[in-house]
XYZ file of C-alpha atoms in Angstrom:
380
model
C 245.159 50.090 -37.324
C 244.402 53.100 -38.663
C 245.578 56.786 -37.811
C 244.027 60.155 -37.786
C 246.370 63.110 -38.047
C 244.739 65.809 -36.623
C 246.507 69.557 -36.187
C 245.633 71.809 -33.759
C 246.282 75.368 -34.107
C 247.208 78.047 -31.232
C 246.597 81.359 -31.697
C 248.034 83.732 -29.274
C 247.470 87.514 -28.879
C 250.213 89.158 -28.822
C 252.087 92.288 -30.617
C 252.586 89.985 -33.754
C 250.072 86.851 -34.273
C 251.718 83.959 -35.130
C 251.053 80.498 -35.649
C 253.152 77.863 -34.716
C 252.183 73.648 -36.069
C 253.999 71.040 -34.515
C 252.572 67.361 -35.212
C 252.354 65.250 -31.455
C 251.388 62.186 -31.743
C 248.379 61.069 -29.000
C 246.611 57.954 -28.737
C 243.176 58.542 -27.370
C 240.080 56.615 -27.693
C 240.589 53.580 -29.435
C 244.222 52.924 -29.960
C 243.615 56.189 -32.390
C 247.288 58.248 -32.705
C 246.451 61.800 -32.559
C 249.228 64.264 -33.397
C 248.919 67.570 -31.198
C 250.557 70.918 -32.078
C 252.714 71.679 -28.892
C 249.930 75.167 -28.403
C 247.544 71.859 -27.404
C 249.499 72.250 -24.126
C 248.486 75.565 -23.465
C 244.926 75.484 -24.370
C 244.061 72.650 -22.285
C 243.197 74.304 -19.138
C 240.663 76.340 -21.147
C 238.969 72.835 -22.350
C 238.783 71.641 -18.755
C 237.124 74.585 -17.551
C 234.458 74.788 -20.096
C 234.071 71.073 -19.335
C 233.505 71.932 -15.386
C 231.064 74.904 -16.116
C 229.256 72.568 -18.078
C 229.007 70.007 -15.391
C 227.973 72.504 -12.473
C 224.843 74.010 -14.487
C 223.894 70.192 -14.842
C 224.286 70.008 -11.015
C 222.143 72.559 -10.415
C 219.641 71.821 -12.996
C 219.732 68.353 -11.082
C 219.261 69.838 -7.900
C 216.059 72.081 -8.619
C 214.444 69.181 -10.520
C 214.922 67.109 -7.281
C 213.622 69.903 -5.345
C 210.473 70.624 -7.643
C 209.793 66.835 -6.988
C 210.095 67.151 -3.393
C 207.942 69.980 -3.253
C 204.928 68.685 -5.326
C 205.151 65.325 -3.208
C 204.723 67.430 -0.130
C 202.284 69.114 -1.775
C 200.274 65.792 -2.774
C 201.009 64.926 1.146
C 199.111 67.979 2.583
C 196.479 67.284 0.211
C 195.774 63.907 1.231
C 195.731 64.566 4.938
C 193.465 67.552 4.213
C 191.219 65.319 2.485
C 191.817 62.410 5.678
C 190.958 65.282 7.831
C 187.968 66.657 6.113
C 186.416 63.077 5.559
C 187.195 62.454 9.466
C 185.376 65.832 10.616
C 182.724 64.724 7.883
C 182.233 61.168 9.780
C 182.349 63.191 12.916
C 179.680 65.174 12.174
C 177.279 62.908 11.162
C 178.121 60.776 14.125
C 177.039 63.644 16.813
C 174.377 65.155 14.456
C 171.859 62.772 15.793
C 168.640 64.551 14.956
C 169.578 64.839 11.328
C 168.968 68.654 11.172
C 172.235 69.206 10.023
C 173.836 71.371 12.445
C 175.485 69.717 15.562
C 174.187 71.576 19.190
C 175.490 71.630 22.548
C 173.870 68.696 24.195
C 174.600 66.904 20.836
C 178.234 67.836 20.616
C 178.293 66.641 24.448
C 176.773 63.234 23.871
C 179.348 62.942 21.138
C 182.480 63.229 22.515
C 181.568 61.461 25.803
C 181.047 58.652 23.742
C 183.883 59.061 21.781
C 186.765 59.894 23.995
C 184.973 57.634 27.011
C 184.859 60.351 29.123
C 182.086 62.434 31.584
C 182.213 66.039 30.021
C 180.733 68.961 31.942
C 178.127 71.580 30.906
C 181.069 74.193 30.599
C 183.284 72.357 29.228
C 180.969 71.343 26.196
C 180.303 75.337 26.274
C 184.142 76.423 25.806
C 184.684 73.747 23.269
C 181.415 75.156 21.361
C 182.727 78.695 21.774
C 185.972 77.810 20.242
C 185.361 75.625 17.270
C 181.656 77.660 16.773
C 183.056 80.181 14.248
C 179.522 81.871 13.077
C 178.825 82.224 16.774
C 174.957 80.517 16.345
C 175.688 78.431 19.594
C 175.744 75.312 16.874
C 178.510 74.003 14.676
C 177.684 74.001 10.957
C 179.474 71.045 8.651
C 182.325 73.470 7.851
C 182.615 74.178 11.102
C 183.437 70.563 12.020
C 186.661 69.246 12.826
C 188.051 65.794 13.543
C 188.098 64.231 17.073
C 191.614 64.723 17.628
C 191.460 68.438 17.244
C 188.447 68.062 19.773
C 190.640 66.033 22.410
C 193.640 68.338 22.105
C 191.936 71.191 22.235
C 189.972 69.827 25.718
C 193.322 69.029 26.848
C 194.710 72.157 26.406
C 191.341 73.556 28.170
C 192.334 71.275 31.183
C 195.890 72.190 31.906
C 194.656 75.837 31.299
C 192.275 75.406 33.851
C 194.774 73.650 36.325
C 197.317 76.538 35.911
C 194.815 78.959 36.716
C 193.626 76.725 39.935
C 196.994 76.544 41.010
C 197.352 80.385 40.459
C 194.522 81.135 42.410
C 195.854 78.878 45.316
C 199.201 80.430 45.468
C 197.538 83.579 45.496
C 195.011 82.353 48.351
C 197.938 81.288 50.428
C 199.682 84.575 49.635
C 196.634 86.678 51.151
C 196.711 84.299 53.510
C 200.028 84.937 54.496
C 199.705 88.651 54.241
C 196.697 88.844 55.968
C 198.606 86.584 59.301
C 201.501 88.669 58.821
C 199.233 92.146 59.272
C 197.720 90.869 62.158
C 200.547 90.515 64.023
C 201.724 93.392 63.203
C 198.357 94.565 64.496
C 198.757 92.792 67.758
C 202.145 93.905 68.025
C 200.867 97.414 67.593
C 198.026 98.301 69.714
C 195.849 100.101 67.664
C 192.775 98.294 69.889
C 189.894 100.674 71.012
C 191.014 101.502 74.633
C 189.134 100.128 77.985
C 187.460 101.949 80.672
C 191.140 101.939 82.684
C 193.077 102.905 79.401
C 191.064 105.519 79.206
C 191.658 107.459 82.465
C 195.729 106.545 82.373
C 195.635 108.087 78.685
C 195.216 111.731 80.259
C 197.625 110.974 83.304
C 200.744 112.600 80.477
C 198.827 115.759 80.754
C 200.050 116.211 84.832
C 203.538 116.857 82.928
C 202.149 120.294 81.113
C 199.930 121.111 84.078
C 203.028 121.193 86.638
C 205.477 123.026 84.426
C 202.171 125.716 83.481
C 201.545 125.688 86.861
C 204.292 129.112 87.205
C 201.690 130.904 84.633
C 198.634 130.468 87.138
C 200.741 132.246 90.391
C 198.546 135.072 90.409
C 195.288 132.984 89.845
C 196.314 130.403 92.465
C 197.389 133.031 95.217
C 194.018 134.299 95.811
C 193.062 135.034 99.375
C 190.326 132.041 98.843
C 193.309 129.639 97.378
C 194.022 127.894 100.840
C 190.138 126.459 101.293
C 190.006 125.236 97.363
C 190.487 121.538 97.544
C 191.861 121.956 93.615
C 194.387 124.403 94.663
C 195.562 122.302 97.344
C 196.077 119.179 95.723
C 197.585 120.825 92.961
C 199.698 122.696 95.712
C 200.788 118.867 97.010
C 201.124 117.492 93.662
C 203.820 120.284 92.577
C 205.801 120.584 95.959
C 206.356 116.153 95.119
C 206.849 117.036 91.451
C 209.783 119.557 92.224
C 210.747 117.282 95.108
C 212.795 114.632 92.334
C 215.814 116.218 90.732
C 215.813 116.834 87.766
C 211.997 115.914 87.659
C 211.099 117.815 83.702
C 213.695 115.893 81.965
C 213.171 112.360 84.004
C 209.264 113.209 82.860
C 210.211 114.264 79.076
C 212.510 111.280 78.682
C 210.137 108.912 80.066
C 206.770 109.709 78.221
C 208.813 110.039 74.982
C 210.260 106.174 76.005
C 206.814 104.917 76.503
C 205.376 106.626 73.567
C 207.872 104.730 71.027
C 206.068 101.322 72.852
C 203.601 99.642 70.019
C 202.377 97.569 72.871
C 200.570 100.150 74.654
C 197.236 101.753 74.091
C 197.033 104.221 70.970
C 195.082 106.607 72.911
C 197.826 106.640 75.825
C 200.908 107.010 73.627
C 199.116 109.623 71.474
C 198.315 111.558 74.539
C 202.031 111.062 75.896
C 203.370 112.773 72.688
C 200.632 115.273 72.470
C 202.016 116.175 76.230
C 205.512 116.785 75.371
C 204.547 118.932 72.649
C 202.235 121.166 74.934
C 205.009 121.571 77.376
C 207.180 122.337 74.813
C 204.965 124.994 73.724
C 204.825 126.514 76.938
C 208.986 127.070 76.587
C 208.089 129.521 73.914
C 206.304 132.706 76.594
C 209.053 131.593 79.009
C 211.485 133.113 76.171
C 209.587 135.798 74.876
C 209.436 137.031 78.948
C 213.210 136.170 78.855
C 213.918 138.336 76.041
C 211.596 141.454 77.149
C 213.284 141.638 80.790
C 216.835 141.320 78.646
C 215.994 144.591 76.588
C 214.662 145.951 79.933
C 211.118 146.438 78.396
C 209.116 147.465 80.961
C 205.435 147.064 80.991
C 202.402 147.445 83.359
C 202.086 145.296 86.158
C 197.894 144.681 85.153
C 199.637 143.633 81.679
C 201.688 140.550 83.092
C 199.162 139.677 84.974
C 196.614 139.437 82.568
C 199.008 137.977 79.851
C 200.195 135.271 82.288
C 196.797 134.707 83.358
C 196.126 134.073 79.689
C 198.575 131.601 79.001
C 197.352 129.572 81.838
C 193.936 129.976 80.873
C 194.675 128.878 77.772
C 196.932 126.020 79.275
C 193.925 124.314 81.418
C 191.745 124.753 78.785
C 193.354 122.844 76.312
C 194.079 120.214 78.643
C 190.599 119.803 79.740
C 189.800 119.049 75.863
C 192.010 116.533 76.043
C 191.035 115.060 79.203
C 187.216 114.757 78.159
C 187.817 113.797 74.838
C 190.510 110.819 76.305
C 188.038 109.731 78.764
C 185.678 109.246 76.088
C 188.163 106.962 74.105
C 188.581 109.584 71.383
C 191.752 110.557 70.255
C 192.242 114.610 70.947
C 193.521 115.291 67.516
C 191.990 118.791 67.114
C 195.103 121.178 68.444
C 196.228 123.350 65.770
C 200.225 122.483 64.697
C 200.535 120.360 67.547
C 198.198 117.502 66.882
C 199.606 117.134 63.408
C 203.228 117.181 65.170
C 202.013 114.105 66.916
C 200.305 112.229 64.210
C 203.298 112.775 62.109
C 205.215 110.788 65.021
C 202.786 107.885 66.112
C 203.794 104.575 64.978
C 201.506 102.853 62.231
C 201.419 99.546 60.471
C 204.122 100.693 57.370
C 207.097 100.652 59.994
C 207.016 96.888 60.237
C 209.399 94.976 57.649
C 208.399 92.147 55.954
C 209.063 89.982 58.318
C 206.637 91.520 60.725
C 209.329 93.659 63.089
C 208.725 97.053 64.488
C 210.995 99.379 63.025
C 210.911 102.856 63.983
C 210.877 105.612 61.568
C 213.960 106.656 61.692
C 215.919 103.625 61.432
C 213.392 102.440 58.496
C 214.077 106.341 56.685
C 218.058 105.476 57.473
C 217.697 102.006 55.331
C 215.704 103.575 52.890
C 218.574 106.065 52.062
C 221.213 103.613 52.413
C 218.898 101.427 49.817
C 218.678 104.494 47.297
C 223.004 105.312 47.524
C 223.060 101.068 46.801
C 220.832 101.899 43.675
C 222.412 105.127 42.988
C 226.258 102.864 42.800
């Protein structure tokens, strides 16, 4: 056997170069003796890491062949199902083209895919497939605007369960309105907003007796004429007071109850309007009680002919506007026209927004008090 003496020189850099040669005997390969300088020891992580750089840049040279590879045989895929697809749409059309004309119509594409997909196709369902698939918009599909059967079935699919969401839209929807629409009538029966009858009517302007008695102190001087005693008015108003002041504490029993009956939904617009409208007439009548108050408290005196007339005045103006309310309430219309004191009432009269959702009466108050107690939630 022969031997190769091979000596391998290490050079390091340091302050002074310097070579050191040591024989080492190796046998590598075949039974070949190899003497190394001991500097081989040093140098050989330097060999192995050349050898490793070497071996990754083959990896990756590996790796983007494979993926070049991969990528032209999808490629080669996409182009054979384009071609599958094209020659299927091609077959297609000159299936459903029947008349030769080359162009496919709406009866034609109809007759196609019933026969096709076995099924009965409407009118407007042929018409929203044309519409989708007819890109040129000539109401007839050209050859490149063909596409395979498939594309036709999913896309009539797709039409369908559109068409069922929508349906079942529109009937949740129906049964909401439906809902809302039981839900606001009775609130509607619950509040009685019903044109009034012939004996609503006349108790509507029976609140207005409240005004009339405690005004009746304003009309003294009218009332205690020296004809007064044969005027059947006089005298039944004369009976009517006398009982009136007969119950203790008659006003407030009166205030307490009309503004009671007023809050009812149950009862008669016309009436309850025409209760509240009658508290706030009598409480406009407080206000020359206090003004009279205050002059005879700063000892204001004025002519007698001037009370009179001034007191006469307020009465005057009492029965008046009680008569328009009378008139008006025996005609079932509401006797809204009182400056300030109508809109007080309207302001106060129930309507349909003090219902909650689940069709109670809540009064404005209480549904103001949840509506701030709702906003301080939000606010935290």
């Amino acid at each position: 056997m022969k031997s190769a003496t091979f000596t391998v020189t290490a050079i390091f850099a340091t302050t002074n170069a310097f070579v050191v040669q040591q024989p080492l005997s190796k046998t590598i390969n075949a039974g070949v003796s190899v003497p190394f300088s001991s500097s081989s020891a040093a140098s050989a992580p330097l060999v192995r890491m050349h050898m490793s750089a070497d071996t990754d840049d083959d990896e990756i040279e590996r790796l983007r062949s494979m993926a070049a590879k991969l990528r032209a045989e999808a490629s080669a895929l996409e182009a054979e199902k384009a071609k599958a697809m094209a020659d299927a749409a091609e077959k297609a059309f000159a299936r459903f083209d029947t008349n030769k004309d080359g162009e496919i119509s709406l009866e034609e594409l109809k007759a196609g895919l019933e026969k096709s997909l076995k099924i009965e196709l409407s009118d407007k369902r042929a018409r929203e497939l044309m519409d989708v698939f007819d890109d040129s918009g000539d109401g007839a599909l050209q050859p490149n605007e063909m596409v395979t059967i498939d594309r036709f079935k999913n896309k009539l699919e797709q039409l369908v369960r559109e068409e069922k969401r929508l349906a079942a839209e529109a009937q949740k929807q129906a049964k909401l309105e439906e809902e809302q629409a039981a839900l606001a009538e009775a609130k509607l029966a619950v509040l009685n907003e019903k044109p009034p009858t012939t004996s609503e009517k006349f108790l509507s302007i029976l609140p207005y007796l409240f005004p009339l008695m405690d005004g009746l102190a304003y009309g003294r001087f009218l009332l205690n004429g020296d004809d007064a005693a044969s005027n059947p008015a006089v005298v039944f108003l004369a009976v009517l007071y006398s009982l009136y002041r007969s119950i203790p504490l008659s006003g407030f029993i009166a205030f307490f109850a009309l503004n009671f009956l007023a809050g009812t939904p149950s009862i008669n617009r016309l009436i309850r309007y025409n209760m509240q409208q009658a508290i706030f007439i009598d409480i406009a009548l407080f206000f020359p009680g206090l003004l009279a108050g205050l002059i005879g408290a700063l000892n204001l005196n004025f002519p007698t002919a001037i009370s009179e007339l001034s007191t006469d005045a307020i009465f005057v103006s009492l029965l008046l506007v009680l008569g328009y309310c009378s008139v008006s309430s025996l005609f079932g219309a509401t006797p809204d026209k009182l400056p300030f004191i109508s809109q007080a009432v309207n302001d106060r009269m129930p309507t349909i927004d003090m219902f909650d959702d689940n069709g109670r009466f809540v009064p404005r108050q209480f549904r103001e008090e949840d509506d701030g107690d709702k906003d301080k939630k939000d606010d935290k």
